PDB file of C-alpha atoms in Angstrom:
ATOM      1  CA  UNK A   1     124.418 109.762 120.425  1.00  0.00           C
ATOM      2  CA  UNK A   2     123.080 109.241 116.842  1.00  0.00           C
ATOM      3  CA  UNK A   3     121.811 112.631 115.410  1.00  0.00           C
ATOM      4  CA  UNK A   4     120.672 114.636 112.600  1.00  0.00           C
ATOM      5  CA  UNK A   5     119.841 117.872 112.922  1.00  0.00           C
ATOM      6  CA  UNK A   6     118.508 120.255 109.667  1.00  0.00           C
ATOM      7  CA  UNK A   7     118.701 124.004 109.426  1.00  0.00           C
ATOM      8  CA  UNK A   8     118.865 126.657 106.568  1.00  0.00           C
ATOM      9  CA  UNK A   9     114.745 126.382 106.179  1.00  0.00           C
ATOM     10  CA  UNK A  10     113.035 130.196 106.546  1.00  0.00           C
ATOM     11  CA  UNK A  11     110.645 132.063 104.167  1.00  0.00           C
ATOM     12  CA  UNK A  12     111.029 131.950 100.412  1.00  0.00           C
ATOM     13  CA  UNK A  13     109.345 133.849  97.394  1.00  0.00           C
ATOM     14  CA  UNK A  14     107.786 131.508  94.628  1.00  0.00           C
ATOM     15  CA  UNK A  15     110.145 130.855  92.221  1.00  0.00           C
ATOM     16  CA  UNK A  16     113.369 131.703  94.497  1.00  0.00           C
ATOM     17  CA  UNK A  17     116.095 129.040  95.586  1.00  0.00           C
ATOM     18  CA  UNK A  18     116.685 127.781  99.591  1.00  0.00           C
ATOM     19  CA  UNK A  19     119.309 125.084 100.399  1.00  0.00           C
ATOM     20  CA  UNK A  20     118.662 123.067 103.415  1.00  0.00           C
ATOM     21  CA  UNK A  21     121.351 120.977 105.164  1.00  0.00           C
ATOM     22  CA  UNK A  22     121.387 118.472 107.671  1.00  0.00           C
ATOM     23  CA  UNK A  23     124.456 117.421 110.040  1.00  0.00           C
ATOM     24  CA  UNK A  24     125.115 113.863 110.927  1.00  0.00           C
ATOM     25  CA  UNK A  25     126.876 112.792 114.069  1.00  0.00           C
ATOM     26  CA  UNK A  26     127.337 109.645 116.374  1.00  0.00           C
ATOM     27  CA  UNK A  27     127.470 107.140 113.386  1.00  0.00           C
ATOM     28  CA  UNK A  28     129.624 106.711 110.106  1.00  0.00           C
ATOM     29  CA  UNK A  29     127.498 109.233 107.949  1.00  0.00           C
ATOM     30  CA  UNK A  30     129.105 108.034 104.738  1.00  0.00           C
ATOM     31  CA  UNK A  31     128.012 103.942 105.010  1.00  0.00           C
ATOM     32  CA  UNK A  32     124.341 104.878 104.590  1.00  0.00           C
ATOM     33  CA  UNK A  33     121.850 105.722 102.323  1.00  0.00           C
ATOM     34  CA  UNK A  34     120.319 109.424 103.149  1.00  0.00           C
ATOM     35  CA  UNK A  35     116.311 110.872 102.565  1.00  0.00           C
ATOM     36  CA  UNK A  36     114.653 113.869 102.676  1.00  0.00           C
ATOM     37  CA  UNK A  37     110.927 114.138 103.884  1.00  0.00           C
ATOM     38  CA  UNK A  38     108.722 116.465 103.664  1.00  0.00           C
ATOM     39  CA  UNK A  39     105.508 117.331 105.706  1.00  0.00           C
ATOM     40  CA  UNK A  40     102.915 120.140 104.245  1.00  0.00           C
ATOM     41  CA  UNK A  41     100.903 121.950 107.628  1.00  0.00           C
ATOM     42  CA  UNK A  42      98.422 119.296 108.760  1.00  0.00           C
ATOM     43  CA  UNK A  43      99.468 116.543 105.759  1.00  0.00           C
ATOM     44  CA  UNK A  44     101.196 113.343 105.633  1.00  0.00           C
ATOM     45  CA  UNK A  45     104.863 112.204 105.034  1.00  0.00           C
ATOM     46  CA  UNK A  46     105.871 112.654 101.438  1.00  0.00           C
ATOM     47  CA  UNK A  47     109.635 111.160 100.469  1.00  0.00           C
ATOM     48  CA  UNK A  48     111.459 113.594  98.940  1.00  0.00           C
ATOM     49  CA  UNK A  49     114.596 112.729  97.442  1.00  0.00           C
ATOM     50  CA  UNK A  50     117.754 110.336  98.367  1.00  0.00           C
ATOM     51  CA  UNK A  51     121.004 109.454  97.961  1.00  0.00           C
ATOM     52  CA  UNK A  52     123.898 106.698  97.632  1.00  0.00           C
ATOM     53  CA  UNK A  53     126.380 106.283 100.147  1.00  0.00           C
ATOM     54  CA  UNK A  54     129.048 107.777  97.537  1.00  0.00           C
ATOM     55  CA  UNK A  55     126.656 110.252  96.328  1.00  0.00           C
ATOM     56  CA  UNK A  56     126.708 108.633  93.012  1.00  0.00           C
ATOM     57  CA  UNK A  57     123.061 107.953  92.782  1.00  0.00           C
ATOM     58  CA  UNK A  58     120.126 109.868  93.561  1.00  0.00           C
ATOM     59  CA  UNK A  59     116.579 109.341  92.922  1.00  0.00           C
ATOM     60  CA  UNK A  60     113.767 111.986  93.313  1.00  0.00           C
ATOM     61  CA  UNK A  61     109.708 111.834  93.684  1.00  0.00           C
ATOM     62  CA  UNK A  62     108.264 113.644  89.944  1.00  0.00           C
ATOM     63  CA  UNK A  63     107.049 116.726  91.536  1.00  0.00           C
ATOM     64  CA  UNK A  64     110.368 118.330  92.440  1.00  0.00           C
ATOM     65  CA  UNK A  65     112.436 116.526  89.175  1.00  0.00           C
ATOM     66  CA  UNK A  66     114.593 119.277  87.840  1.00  0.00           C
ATOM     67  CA  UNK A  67     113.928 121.535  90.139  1.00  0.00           C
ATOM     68  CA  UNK A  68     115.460 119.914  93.656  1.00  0.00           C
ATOM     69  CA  UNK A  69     118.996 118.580  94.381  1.00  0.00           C
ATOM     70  CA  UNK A  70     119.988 116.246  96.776  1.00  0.00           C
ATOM     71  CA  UNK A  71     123.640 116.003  97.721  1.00  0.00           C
ATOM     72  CA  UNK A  72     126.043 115.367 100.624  1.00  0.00           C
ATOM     73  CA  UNK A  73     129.945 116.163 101.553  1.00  0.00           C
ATOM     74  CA  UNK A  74     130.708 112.530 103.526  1.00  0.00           C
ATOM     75  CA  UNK A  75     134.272 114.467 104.840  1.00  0.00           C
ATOM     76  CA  UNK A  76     131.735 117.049 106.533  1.00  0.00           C
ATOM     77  CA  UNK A  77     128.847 114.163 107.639  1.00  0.00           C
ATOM     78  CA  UNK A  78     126.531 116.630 105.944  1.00  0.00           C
ATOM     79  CA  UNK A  79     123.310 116.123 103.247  1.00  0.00           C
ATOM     80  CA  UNK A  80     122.000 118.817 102.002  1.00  0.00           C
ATOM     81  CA  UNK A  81     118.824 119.718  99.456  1.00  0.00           C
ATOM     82  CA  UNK A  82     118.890 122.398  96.829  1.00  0.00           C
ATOM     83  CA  UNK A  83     115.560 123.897  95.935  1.00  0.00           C
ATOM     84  CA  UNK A  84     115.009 125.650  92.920  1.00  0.00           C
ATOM     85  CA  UNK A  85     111.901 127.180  91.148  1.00  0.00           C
ATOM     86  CA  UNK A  86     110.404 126.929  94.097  1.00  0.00           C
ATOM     87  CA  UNK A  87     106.286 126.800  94.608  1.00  0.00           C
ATOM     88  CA  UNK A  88     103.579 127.702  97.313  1.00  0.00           C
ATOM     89  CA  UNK A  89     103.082 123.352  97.441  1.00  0.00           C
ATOM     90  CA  UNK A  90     106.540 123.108  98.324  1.00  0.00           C
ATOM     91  CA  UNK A  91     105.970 125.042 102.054  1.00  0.00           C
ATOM     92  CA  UNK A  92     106.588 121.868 104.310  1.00  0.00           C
ATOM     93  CA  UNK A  93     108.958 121.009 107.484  1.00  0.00           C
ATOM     94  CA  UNK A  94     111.745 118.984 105.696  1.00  0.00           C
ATOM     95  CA  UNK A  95     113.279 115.930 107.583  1.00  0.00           C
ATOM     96  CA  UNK A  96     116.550 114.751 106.984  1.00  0.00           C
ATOM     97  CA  UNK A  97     116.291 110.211 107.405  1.00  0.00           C
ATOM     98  CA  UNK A  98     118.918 107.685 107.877  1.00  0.00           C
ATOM     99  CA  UNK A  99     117.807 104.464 105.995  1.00  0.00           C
ATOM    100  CA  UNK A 100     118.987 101.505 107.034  1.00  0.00           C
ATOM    101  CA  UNK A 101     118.602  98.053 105.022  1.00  0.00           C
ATOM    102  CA  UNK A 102     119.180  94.211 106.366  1.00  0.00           C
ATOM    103  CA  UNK A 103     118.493  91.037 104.948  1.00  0.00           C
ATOM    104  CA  UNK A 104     114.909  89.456 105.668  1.00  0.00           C
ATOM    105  CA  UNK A 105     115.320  86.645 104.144  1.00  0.00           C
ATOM    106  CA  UNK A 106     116.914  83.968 101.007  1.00  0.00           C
ATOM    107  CA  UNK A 107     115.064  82.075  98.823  1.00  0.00           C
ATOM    108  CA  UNK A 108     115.392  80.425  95.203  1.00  0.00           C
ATOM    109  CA  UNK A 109     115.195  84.258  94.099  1.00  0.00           C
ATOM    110  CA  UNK A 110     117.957  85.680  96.098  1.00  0.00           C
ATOM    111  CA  UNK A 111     118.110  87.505  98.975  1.00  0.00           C
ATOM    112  CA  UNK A 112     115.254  90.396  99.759  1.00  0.00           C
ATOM    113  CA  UNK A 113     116.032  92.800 101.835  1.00  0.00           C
ATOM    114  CA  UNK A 114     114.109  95.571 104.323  1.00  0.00           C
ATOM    115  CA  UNK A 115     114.926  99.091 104.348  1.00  0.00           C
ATOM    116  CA  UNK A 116     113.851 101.598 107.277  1.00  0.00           C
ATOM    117  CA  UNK A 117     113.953 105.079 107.924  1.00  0.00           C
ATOM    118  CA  UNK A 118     115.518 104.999 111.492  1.00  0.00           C
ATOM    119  CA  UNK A 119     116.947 108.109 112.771  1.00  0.00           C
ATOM    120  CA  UNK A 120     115.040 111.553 111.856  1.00  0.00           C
ATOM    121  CA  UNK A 121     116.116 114.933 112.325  1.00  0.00           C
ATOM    122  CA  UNK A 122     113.756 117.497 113.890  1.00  0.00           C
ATOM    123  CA  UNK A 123     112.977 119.053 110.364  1.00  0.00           C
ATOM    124  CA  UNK A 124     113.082 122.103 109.269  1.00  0.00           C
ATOM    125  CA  UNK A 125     110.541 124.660 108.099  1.00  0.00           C
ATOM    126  CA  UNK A 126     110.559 125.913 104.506  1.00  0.00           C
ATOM    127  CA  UNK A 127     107.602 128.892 103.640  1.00  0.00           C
ATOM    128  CA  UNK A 128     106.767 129.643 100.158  1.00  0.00           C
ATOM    129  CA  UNK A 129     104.970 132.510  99.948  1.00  0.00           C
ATOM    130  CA  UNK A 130     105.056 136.298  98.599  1.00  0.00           C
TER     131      UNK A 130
ATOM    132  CA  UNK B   1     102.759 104.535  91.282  1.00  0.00           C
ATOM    133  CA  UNK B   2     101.547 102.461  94.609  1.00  0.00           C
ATOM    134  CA  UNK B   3      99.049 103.946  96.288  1.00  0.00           C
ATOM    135  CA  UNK B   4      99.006 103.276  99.980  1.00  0.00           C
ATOM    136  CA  UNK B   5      95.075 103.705 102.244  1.00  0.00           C
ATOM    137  CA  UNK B   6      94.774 104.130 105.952  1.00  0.00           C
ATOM    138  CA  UNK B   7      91.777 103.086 107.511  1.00  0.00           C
ATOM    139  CA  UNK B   8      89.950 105.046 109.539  1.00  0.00           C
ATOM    140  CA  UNK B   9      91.452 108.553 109.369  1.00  0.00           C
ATOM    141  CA  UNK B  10      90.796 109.037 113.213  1.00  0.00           C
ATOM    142  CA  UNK B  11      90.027 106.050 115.570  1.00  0.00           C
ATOM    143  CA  UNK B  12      88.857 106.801 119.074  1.00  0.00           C
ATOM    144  CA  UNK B  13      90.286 104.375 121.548  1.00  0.00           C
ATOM    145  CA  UNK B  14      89.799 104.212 126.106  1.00  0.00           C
ATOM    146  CA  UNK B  15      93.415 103.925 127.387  1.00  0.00           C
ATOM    147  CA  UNK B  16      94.180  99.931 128.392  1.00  0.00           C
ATOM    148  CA  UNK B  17      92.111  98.700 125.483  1.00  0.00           C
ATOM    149  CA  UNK B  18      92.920  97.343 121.717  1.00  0.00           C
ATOM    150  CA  UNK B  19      93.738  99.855 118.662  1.00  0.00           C
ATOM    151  CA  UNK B  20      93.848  98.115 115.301  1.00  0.00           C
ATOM    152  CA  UNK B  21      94.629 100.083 112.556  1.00  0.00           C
ATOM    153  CA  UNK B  22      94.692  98.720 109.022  1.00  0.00           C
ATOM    154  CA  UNK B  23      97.011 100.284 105.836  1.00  0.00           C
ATOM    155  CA  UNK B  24      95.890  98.655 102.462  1.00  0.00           C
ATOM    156  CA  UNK B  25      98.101  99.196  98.693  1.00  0.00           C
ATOM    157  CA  UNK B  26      96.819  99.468  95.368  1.00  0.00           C
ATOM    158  CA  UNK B  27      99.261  96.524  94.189  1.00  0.00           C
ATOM    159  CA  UNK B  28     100.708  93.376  96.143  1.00  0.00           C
ATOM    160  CA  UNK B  29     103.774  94.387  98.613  1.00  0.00           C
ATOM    161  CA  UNK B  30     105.150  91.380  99.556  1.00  0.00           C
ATOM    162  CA  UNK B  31     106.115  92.207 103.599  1.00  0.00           C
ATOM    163  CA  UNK B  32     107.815  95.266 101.991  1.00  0.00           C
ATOM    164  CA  UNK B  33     106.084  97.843 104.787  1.00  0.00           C
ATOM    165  CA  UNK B  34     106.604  99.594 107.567  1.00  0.00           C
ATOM    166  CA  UNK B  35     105.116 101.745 109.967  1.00  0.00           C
ATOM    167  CA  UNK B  36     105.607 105.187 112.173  1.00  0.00           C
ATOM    168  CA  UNK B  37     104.922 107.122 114.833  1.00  0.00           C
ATOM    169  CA  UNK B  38     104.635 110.669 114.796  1.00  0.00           C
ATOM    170  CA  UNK B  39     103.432 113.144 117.711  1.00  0.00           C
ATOM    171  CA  UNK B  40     102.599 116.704 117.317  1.00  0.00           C
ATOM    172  CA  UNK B  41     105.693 118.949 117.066  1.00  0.00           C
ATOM    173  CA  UNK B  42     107.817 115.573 116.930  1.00  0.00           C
ATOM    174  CA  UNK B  43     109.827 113.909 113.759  1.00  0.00           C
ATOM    175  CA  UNK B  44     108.221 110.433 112.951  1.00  0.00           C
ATOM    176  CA  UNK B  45     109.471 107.184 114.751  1.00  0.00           C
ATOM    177  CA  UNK B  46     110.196 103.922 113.323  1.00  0.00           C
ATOM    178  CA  UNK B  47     107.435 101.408 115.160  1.00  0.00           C
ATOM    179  CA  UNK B  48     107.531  98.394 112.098  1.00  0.00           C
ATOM    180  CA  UNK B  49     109.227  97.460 109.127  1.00  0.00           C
ATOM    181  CA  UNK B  50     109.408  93.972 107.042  1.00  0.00           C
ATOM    182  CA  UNK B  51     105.673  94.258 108.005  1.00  0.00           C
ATOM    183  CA  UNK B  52     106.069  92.622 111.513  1.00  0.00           C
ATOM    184  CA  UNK B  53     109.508  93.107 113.078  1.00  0.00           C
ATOM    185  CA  UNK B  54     109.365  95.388 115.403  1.00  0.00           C
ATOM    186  CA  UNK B  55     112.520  97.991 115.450  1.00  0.00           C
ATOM    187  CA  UNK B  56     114.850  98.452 118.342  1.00  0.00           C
ATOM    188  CA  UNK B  57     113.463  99.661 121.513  1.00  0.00           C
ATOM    189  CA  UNK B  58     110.018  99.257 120.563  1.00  0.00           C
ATOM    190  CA  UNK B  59     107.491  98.125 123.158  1.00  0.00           C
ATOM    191  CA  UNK B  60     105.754  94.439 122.574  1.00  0.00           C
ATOM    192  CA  UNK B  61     102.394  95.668 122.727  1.00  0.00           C
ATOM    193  CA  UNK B  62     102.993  97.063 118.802  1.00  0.00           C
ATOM    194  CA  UNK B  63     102.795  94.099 116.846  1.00  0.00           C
ATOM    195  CA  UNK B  64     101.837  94.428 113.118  1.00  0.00           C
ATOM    196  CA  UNK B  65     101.019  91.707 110.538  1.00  0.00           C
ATOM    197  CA  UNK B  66      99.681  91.027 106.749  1.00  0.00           C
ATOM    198  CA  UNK B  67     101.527  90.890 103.302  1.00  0.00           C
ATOM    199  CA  UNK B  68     100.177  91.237  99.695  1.00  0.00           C
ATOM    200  CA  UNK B  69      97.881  93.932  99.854  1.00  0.00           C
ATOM    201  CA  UNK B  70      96.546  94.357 103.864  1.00  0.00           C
ATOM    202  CA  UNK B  71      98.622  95.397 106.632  1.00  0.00           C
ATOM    203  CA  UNK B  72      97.542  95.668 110.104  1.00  0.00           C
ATOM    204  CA  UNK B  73      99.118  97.624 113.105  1.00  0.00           C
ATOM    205  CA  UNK B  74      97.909  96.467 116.325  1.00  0.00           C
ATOM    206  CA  UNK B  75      98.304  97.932 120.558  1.00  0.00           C
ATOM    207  CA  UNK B  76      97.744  95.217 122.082  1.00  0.00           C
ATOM    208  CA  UNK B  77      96.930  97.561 125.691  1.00  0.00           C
ATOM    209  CA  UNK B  78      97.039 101.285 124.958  1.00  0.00           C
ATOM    210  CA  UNK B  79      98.922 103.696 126.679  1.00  0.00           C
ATOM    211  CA  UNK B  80      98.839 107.683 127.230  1.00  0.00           C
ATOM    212  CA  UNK B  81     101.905 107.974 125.235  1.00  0.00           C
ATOM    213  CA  UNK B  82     100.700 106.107 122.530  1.00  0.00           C
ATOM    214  CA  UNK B  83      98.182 108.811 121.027  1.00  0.00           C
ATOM    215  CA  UNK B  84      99.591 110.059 118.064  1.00  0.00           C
ATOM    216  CA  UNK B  85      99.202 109.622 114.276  1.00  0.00           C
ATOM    217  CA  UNK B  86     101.031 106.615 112.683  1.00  0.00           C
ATOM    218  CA  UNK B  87     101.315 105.959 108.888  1.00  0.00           C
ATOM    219  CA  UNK B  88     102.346 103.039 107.280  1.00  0.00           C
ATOM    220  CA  UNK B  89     104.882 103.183 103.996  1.00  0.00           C
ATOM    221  CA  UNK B  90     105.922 100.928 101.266  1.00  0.00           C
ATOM    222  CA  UNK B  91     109.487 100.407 100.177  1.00  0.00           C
ATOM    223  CA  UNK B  92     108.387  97.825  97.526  1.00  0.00           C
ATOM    224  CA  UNK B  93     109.498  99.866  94.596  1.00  0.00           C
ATOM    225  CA  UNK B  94     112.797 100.682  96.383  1.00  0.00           C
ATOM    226  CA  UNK B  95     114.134 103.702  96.019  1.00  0.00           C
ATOM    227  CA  UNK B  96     110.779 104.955  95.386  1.00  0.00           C
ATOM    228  CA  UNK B  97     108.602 105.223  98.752  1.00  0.00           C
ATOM    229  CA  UNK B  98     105.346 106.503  99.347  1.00  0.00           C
ATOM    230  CA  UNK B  99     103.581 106.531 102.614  1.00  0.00           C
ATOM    231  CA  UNK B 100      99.771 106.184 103.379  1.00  0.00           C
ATOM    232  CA  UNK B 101      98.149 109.247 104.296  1.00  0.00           C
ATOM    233  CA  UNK B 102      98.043 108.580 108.204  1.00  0.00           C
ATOM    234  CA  UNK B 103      95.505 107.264 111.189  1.00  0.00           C
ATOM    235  CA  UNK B 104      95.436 109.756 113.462  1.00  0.00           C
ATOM    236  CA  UNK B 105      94.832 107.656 117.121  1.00  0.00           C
ATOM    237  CA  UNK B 106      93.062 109.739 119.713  1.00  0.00           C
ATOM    238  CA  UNK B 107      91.899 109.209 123.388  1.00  0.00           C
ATOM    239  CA  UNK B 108      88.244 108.441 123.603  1.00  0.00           C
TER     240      UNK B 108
END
């Protein structure tokens, strides 16, 4: 069975550090692209952070530049998410995503391509408060 | 930054009928969009993506549509399980996503 399942959130002080991992199993963790999600009580989806295949590239969303770090071990089918500095706004449930990509179609540009968050974990619940 | 609208914020739907729900960006999208599911206490679900392709064990009755700037999500025949909230999100600016801020589908 394809999985993900976080852990590591729990309550944090503003301004302290939490790392949250996620654990990949049923599919070859290290041929995909990885995300982290975030959901504030009673908000929307917010896209976090993600990460190459190799780990080599990483792209985050301004608000947590400098102060989060996404990374992953591929020999341990684990991502995890390093949170600094952290800030009240930052209490959410954090989901772990597998994104997939295929081809949609080919044209006199090239070829353009879908991507697709398919496979979520359950989250996990990160509290900033004092 | 592309900004993604919902419209409405809650629609009120009888079970067996039509839901339409419509997602609008700032900026043209191409078919770069897709859509989830999400049900209280639950991790989102994958409904859409490429706008109208519908992902793997996903019942007919979702069907989306549009490119450019207006998306739709349609049930065609609504059913209990289907009350939820579903957002739609761009991946037009791959890596950068950002999701609209949800139509929350209740049971009239």
């Amino acid at each position: 069975e394809v999985q993900l399942v976080e852990s590591g959130g729990g309550l944090v002080q503003p301004g302290g550090s939490l790392r949250v991992s996620c654990a990949a199993s049923g599919f070859t963790f290290s041929s995909y692209w990885m995300r982290w999600v975030r959901q504030a009580p009673g908000k929307g989806l917010e896209w976090v952070a993600n990460i190459r295949e190799d780990g080599r590239e990483k792209y985050y969303v301004d608000s947590v530049k400098g102060r989060f770090t996404i990374s992953r071990d591929n020999a341990k089918n684990s991502l995890y998410l390093q949170m600094n500095s952290l800030r009240a706004e930052d209490t959410a449930v954090y989901y772990c995503a597998r994104e997939v990509k295929g081809v949609t179609y080919y044209d006199s540009n090239g070829y353009h391509y879908y991507y697709a968050m398919d496979v979520w974990g359950q989250g996990t619940r990160v509290t900033v408060s004092s | 930054e592309i900004v993604m609208t919902q419209s409405p914020a809650t629609l009120s739907v009888s079970p067996g009928e039509r839901a339409t729900l419509s997602c609008r960006a700032s900026q043209s999208i191409s078919s770069n969009l897709a859509w989830y599911q999400q049900k209280p206490g639950q991790a989102p679900r994958l409904l859409i993506y490429g706008a109208s392709t519908r992902a793997t064990g996903i019942p007919a009755r979702f069907s989306g549509s549009g490119s450019g700037t207006d998306f739709t999500l349609t049930i065609s025949s609504l059913q209990s399980e289907d009350f939820a909230v579903y957002y739609c999100q761009q991946y037009n600016n791959w890596p950068m996503y950002t999701f609209g801020q949800g139509t929350k589908l209740e049971i009239k």
